[in-house]
mmCIF file of C-alpha atoms in Angstrom:
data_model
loop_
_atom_site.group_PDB
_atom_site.id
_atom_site.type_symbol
_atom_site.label_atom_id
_atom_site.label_comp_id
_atom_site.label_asym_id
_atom_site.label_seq_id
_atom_site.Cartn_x
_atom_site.Cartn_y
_atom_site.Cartn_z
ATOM 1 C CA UNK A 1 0.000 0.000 0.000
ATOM 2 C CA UNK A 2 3.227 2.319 0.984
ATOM 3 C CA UNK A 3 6.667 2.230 0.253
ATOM 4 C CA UNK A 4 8.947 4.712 0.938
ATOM 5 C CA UNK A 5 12.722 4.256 0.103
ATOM 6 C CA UNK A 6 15.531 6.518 1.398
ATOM 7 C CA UNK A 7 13.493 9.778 1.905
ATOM 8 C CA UNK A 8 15.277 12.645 2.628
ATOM 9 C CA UNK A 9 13.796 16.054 3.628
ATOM 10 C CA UNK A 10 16.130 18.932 5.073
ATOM 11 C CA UNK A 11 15.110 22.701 5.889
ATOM 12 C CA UNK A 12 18.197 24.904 3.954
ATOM 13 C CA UNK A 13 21.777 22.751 6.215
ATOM 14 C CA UNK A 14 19.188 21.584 8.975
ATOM 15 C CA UNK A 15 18.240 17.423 8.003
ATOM 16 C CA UNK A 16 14.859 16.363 8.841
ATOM 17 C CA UNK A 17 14.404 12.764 7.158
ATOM 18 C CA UNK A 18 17.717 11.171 6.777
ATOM 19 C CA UNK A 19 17.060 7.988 4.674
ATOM 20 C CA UNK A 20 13.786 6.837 5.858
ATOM 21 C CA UNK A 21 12.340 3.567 5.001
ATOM 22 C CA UNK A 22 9.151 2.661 5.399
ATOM 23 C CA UNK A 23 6.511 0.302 4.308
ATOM 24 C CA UNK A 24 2.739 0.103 5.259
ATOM 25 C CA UNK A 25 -0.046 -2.754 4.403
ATOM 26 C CA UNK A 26 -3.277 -2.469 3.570
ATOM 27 C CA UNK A 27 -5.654 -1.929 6.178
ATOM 28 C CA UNK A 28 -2.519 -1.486 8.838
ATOM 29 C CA UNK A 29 -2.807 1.074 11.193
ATOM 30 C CA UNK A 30 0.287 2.758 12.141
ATOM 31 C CA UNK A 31 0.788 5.295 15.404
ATOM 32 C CA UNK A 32 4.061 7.241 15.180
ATOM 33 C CA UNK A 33 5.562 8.367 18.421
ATOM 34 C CA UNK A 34 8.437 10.464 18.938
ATOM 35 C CA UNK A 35 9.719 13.895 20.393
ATOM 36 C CA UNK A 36 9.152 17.281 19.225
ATOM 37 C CA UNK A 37 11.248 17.491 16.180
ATOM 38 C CA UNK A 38 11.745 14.016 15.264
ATOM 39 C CA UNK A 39 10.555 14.553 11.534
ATOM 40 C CA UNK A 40 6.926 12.751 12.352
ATOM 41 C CA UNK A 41 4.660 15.777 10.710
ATOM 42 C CA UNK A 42 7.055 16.113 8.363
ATOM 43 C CA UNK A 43 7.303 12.594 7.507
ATOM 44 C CA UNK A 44 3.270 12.448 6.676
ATOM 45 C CA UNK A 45 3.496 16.112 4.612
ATOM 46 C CA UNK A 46 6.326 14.769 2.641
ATOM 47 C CA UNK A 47 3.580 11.542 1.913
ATOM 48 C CA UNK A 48 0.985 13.789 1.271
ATOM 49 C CA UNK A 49 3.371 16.465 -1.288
ATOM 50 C CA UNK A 50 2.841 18.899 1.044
ATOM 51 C CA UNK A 51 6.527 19.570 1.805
ATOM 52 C CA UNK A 52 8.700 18.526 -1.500
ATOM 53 C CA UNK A 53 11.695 15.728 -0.622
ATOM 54 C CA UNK A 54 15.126 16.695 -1.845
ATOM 55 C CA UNK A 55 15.358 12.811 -2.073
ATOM 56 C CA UNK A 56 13.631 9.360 -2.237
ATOM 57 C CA UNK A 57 10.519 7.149 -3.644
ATOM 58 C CA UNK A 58 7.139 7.545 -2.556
ATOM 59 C CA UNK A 59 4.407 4.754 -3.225
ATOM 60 C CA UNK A 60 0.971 4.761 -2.499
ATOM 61 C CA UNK A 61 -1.487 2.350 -3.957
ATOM 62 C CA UNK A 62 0.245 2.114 -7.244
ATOM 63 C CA UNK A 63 0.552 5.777 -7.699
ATOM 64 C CA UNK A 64 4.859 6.320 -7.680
ATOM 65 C CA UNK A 65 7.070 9.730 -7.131
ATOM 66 C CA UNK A 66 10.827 9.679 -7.207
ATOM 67 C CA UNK A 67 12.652 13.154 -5.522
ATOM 68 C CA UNK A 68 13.712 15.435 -6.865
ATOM 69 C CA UNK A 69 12.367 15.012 -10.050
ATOM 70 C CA UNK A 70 8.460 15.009 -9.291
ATOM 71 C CA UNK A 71 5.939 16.116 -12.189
ATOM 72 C CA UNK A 72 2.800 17.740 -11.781
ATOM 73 C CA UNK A 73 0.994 15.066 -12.711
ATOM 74 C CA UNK A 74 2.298 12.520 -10.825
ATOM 75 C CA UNK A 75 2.400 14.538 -7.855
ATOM 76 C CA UNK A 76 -1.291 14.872 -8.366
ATOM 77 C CA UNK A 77 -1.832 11.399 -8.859
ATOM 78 C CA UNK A 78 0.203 10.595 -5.508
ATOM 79 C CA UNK A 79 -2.118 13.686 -3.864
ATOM 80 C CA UNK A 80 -5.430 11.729 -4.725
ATOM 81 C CA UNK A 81 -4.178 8.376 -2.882
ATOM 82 C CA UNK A 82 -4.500 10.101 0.897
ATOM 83 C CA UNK A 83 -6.271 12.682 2.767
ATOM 84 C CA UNK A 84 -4.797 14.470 5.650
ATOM 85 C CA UNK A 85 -6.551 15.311 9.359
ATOM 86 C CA UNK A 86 -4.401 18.333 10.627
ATOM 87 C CA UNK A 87 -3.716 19.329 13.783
ATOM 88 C CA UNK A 88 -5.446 23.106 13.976
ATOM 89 C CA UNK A 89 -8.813 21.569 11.932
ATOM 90 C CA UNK A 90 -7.159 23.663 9.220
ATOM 91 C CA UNK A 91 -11.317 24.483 8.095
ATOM 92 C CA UNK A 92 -12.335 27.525 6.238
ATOM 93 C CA UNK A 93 -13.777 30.182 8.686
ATOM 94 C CA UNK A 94 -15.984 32.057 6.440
ATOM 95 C CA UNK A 95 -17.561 28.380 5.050
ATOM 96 C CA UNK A 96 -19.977 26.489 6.580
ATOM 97 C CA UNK A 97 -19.373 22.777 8.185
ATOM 98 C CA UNK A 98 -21.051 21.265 4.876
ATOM 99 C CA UNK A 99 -19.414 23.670 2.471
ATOM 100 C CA UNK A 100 -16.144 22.694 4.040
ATOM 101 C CA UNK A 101 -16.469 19.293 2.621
ATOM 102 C CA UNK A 102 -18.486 19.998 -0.383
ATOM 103 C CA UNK A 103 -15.870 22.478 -1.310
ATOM 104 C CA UNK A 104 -12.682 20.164 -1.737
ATOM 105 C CA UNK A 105 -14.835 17.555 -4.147
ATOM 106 C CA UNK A 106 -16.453 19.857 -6.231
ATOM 107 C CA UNK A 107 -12.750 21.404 -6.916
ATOM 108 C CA UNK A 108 -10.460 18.084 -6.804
ATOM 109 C CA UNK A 109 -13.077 15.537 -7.463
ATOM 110 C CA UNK A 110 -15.035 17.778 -10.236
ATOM 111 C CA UNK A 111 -18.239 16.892 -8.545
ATOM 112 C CA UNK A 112 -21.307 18.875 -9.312
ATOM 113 C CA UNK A 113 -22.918 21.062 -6.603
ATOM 114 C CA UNK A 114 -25.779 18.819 -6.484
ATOM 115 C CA UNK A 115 -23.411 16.138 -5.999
ATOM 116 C CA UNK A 116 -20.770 17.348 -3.431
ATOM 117 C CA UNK A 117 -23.295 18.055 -1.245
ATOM 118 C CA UNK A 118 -25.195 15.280 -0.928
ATOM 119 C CA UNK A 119 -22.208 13.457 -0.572
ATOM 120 C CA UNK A 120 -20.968 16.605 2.640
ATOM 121 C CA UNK A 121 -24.247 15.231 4.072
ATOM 122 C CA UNK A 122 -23.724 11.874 4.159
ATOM 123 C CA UNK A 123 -20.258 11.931 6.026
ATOM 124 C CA UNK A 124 -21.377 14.758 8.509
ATOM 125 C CA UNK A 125 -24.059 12.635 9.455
ATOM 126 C CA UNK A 126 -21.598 9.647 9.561
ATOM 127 C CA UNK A 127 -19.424 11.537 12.209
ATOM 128 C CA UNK A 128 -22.453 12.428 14.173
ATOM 129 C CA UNK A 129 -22.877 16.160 12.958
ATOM 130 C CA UNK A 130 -25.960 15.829 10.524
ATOM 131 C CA UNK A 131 -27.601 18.953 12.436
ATOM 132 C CA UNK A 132 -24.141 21.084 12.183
ATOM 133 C CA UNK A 133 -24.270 21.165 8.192
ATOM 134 C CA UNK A 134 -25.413 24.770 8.419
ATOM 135 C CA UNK A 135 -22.845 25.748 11.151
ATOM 136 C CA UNK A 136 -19.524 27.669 10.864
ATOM 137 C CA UNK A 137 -16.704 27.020 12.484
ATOM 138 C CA UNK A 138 -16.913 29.457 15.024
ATOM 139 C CA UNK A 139 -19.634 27.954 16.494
ATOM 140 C CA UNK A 140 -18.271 24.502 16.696
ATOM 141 C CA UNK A 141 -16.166 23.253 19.209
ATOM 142 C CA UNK A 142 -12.647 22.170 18.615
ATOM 143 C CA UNK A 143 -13.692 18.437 19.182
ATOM 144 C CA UNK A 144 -16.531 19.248 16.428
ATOM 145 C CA UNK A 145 -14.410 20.901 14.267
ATOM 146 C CA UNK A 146 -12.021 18.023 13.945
ATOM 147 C CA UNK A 147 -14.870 15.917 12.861
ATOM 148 C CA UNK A 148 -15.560 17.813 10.540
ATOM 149 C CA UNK A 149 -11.837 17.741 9.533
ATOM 150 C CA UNK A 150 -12.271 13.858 9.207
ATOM 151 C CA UNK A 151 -15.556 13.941 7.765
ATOM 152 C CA UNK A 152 -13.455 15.884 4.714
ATOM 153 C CA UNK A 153 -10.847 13.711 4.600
ATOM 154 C CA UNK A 154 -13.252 10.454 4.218
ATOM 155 C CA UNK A 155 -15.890 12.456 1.267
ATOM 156 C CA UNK A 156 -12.611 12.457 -0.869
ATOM 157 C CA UNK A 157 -12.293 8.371 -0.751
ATOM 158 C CA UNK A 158 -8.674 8.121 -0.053
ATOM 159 C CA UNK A 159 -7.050 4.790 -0.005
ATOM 160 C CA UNK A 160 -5.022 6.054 3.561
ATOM 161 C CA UNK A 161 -5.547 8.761 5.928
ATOM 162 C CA UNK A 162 -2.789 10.686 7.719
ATOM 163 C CA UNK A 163 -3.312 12.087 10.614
ATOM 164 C CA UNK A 164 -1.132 14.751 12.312
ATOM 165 C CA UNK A 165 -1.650 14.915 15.745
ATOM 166 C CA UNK A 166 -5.562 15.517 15.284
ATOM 167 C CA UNK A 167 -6.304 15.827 19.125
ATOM 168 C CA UNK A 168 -3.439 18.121 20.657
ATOM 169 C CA UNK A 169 -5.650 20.968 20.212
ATOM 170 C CA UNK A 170 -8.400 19.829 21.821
ATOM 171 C CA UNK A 171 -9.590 20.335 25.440
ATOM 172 C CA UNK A 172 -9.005 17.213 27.399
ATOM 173 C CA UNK A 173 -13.151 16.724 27.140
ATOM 174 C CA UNK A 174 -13.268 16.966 23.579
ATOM 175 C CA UNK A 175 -10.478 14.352 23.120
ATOM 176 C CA UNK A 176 -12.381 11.448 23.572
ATOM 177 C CA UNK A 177 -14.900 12.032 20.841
ATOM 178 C CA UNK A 178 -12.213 12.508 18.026
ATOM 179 C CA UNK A 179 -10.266 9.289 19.128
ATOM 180 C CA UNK A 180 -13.408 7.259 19.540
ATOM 181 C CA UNK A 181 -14.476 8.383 16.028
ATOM 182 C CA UNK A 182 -10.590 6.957 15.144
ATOM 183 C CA UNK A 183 -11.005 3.710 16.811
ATOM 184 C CA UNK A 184 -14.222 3.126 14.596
ATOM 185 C CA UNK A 185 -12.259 3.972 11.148
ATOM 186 C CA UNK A 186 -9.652 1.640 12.701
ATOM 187 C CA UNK A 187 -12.369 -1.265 13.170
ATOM 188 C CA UNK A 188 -13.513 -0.679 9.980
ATOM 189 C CA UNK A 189 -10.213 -1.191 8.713
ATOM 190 C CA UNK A 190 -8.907 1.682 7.368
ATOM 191 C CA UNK A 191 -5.368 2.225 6.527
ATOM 192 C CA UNK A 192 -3.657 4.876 8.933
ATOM 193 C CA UNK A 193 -0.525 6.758 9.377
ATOM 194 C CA UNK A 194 -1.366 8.441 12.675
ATOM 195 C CA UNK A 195 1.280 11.299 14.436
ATOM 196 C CA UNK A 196 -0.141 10.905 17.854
ATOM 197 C CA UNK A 197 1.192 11.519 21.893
ATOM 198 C CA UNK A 198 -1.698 9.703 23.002
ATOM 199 C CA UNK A 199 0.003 6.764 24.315
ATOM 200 C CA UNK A 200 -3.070 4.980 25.540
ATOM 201 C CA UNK A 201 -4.679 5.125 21.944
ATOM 202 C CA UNK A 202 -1.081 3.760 20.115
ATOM 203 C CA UNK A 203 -1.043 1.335 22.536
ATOM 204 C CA UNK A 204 -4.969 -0.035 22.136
ATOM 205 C CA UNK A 205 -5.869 0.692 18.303
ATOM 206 C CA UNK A 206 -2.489 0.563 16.122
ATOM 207 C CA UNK A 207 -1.213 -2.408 14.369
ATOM 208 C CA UNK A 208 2.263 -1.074 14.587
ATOM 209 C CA UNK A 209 4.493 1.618 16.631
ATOM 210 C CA UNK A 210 7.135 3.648 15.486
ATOM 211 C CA UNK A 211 9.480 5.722 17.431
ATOM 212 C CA UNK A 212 11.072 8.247 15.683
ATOM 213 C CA UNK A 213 14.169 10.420 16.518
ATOM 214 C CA UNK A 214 16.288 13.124 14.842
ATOM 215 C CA UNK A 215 14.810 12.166 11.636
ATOM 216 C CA UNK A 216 15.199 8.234 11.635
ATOM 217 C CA UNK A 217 12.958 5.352 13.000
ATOM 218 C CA UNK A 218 14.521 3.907 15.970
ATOM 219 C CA UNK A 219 12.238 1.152 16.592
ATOM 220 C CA UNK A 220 9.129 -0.326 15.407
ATOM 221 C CA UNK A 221 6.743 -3.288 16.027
ATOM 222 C CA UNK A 222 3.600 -4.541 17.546
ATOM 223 C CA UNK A 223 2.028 -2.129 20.487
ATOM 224 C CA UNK A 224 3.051 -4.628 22.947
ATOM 225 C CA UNK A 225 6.944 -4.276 22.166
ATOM 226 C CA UNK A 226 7.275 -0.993 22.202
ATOM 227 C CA UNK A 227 5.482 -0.050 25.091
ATOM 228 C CA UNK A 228 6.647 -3.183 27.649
ATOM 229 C CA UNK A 229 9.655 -4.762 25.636
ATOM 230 C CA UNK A 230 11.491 -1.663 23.788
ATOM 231 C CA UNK A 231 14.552 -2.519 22.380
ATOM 232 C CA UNK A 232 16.035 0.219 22.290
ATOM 233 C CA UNK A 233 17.238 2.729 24.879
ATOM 234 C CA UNK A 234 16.036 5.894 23.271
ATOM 235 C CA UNK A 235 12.576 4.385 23.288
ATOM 236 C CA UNK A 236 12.453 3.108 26.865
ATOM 237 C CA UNK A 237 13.492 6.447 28.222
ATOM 238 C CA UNK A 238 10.309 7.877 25.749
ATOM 239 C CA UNK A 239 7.461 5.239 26.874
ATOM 240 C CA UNK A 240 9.394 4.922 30.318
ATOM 241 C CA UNK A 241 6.425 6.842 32.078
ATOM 242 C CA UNK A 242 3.191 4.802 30.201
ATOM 243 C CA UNK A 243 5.038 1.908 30.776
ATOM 244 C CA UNK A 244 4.851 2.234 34.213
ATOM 245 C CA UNK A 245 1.605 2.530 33.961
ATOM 246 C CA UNK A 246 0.817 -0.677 32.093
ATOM 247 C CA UNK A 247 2.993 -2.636 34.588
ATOM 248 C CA UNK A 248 0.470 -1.526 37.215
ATOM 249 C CA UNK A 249 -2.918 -2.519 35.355
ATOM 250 C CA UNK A 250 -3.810 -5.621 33.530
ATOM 251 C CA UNK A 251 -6.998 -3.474 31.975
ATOM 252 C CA UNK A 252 -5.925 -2.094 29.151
ATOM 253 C CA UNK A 253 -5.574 -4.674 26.148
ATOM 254 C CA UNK A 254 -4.951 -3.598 22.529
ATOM 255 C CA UNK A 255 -8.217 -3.750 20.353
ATOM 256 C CA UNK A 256 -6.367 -4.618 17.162
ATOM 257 C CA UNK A 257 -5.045 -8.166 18.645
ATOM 258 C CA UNK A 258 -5.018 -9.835 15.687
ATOM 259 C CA UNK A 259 -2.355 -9.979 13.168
ATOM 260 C CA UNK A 260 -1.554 -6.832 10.906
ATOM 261 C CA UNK A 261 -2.852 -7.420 7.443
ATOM 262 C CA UNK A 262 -0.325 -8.013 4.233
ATOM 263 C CA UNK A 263 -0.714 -7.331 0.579
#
């Protein structure tokens, strides 16, 4: 589903990515974990052509970029494989929740009016906000506004959806509705990449962890690993404090027990 191959990504003599590798499977959902500055947003707007690699193959779902020398085209064909959740909702203030995601299909998807909409009113009400179509987002709250965020990114049919830390903005009360709305894209099976500090949901919902630091992955594997097991010392001192806490309780068990898928 992804491939990536020695991706490299550096802002003017300061490296970001330094040879990444990285391969993801259909259906696999995949929490990255890291510090501030470990190249994790940048690593999903590099996926997404949102910040330009000075080096590397991208692959998504057949659709193939090599750095430096992207085209247009291909860049556009790469574009239309994902969708991205942001971290600030990133929705337009002077459109309403429905417009916001009838918006994006009419002008990438060259969808009629008629068309985008209905379709902006079928994903609102899947994320629960049917009776916000006519709302702006001013008058939603942040939780709200991030569904509306996802809502976007699932109207445009993307075969993965990146996510870049979609509830550090949120108030602590409005987290749980945006990662419960997750967990049910996650059941569903749909292929993530997911920037996230929210241990307990890497831990219970991903397929697959990845610690990143100073622009390489350090360590990967199955929740379990990395959270009781790490291999490395980098990534014990990071899960060092949630790992205490799973030595102390025997209640939390990952929901995605079962094997990541291949292919």
């Amino acid at each position: 589903m992804i491939e990536l191959r020695n991706l490299h990504k550096a802002y003017g003599q300061q490296p970001i990515l330094s040879g990444l590798d990285l391969s993801v499977s259909e259906g696999e959902v995949v929490a990255i974990i890291g510090p501030s500055g470990s190249g994790k947003s940048t690593l999903l707007r590099c996926l997404n052509l949102l910040e330009m690699p000075q080096q590397g193959t991208l692959a998504i779902d057949g659709a193939h970029v090599t750095a430096p020398h992207i085209s247009e085209a291909d860049a556009l064909a790469l574009r239309r494989k994902s969708a991205m959740v942001f971290q600030h909702y990133n929705l337009f203030r002077h459109y309403s929740a429905l417009r916001n995601i009838s918006e994006p299909l009419r002008l990438t998807r060259g969808l009629s009016n008629a068309d985008a909409t209905a379709k902006a009113r079928q994903h609102l009400a899947a994320v629960g906000l049917a009776d916000k179509a006519d709302a702006y987002p001013v008058a939603l709250s942040g939780g709200q506004q991030q569904r509306v965020g996802i809502a976007r990114a699932l109207a445009l049919d993307p075969r993965v959806i990146l996510f870049d830390e979609p509830t550090s903005a949120l108030d602590p009360e409005r987290v749980d509705e945006v990662l419960g709305l997750m967990r049910t894209l996650a059941e569903q099976r749909m292929t993530m990449l997911v920037v996230t500090h929210e241990m307990e949901f890497a831990f219970e919902v991903a397929d697959r962890v990845i610690f990143m630091d100073q622009g390489q992955i350090i360590e990967q594997g199955p929740p379990d690993q990395i959270f009781r097991r790490p291999q490395h010392e980098r990534t014990r001192k990071f899960v060092e404090k949630y790992a205490r806490y799973l030595a102390r309780t025997t209640e939390v068990t990952p929901l995605r027990a079962s094997p990541a898928p291949t292919g």
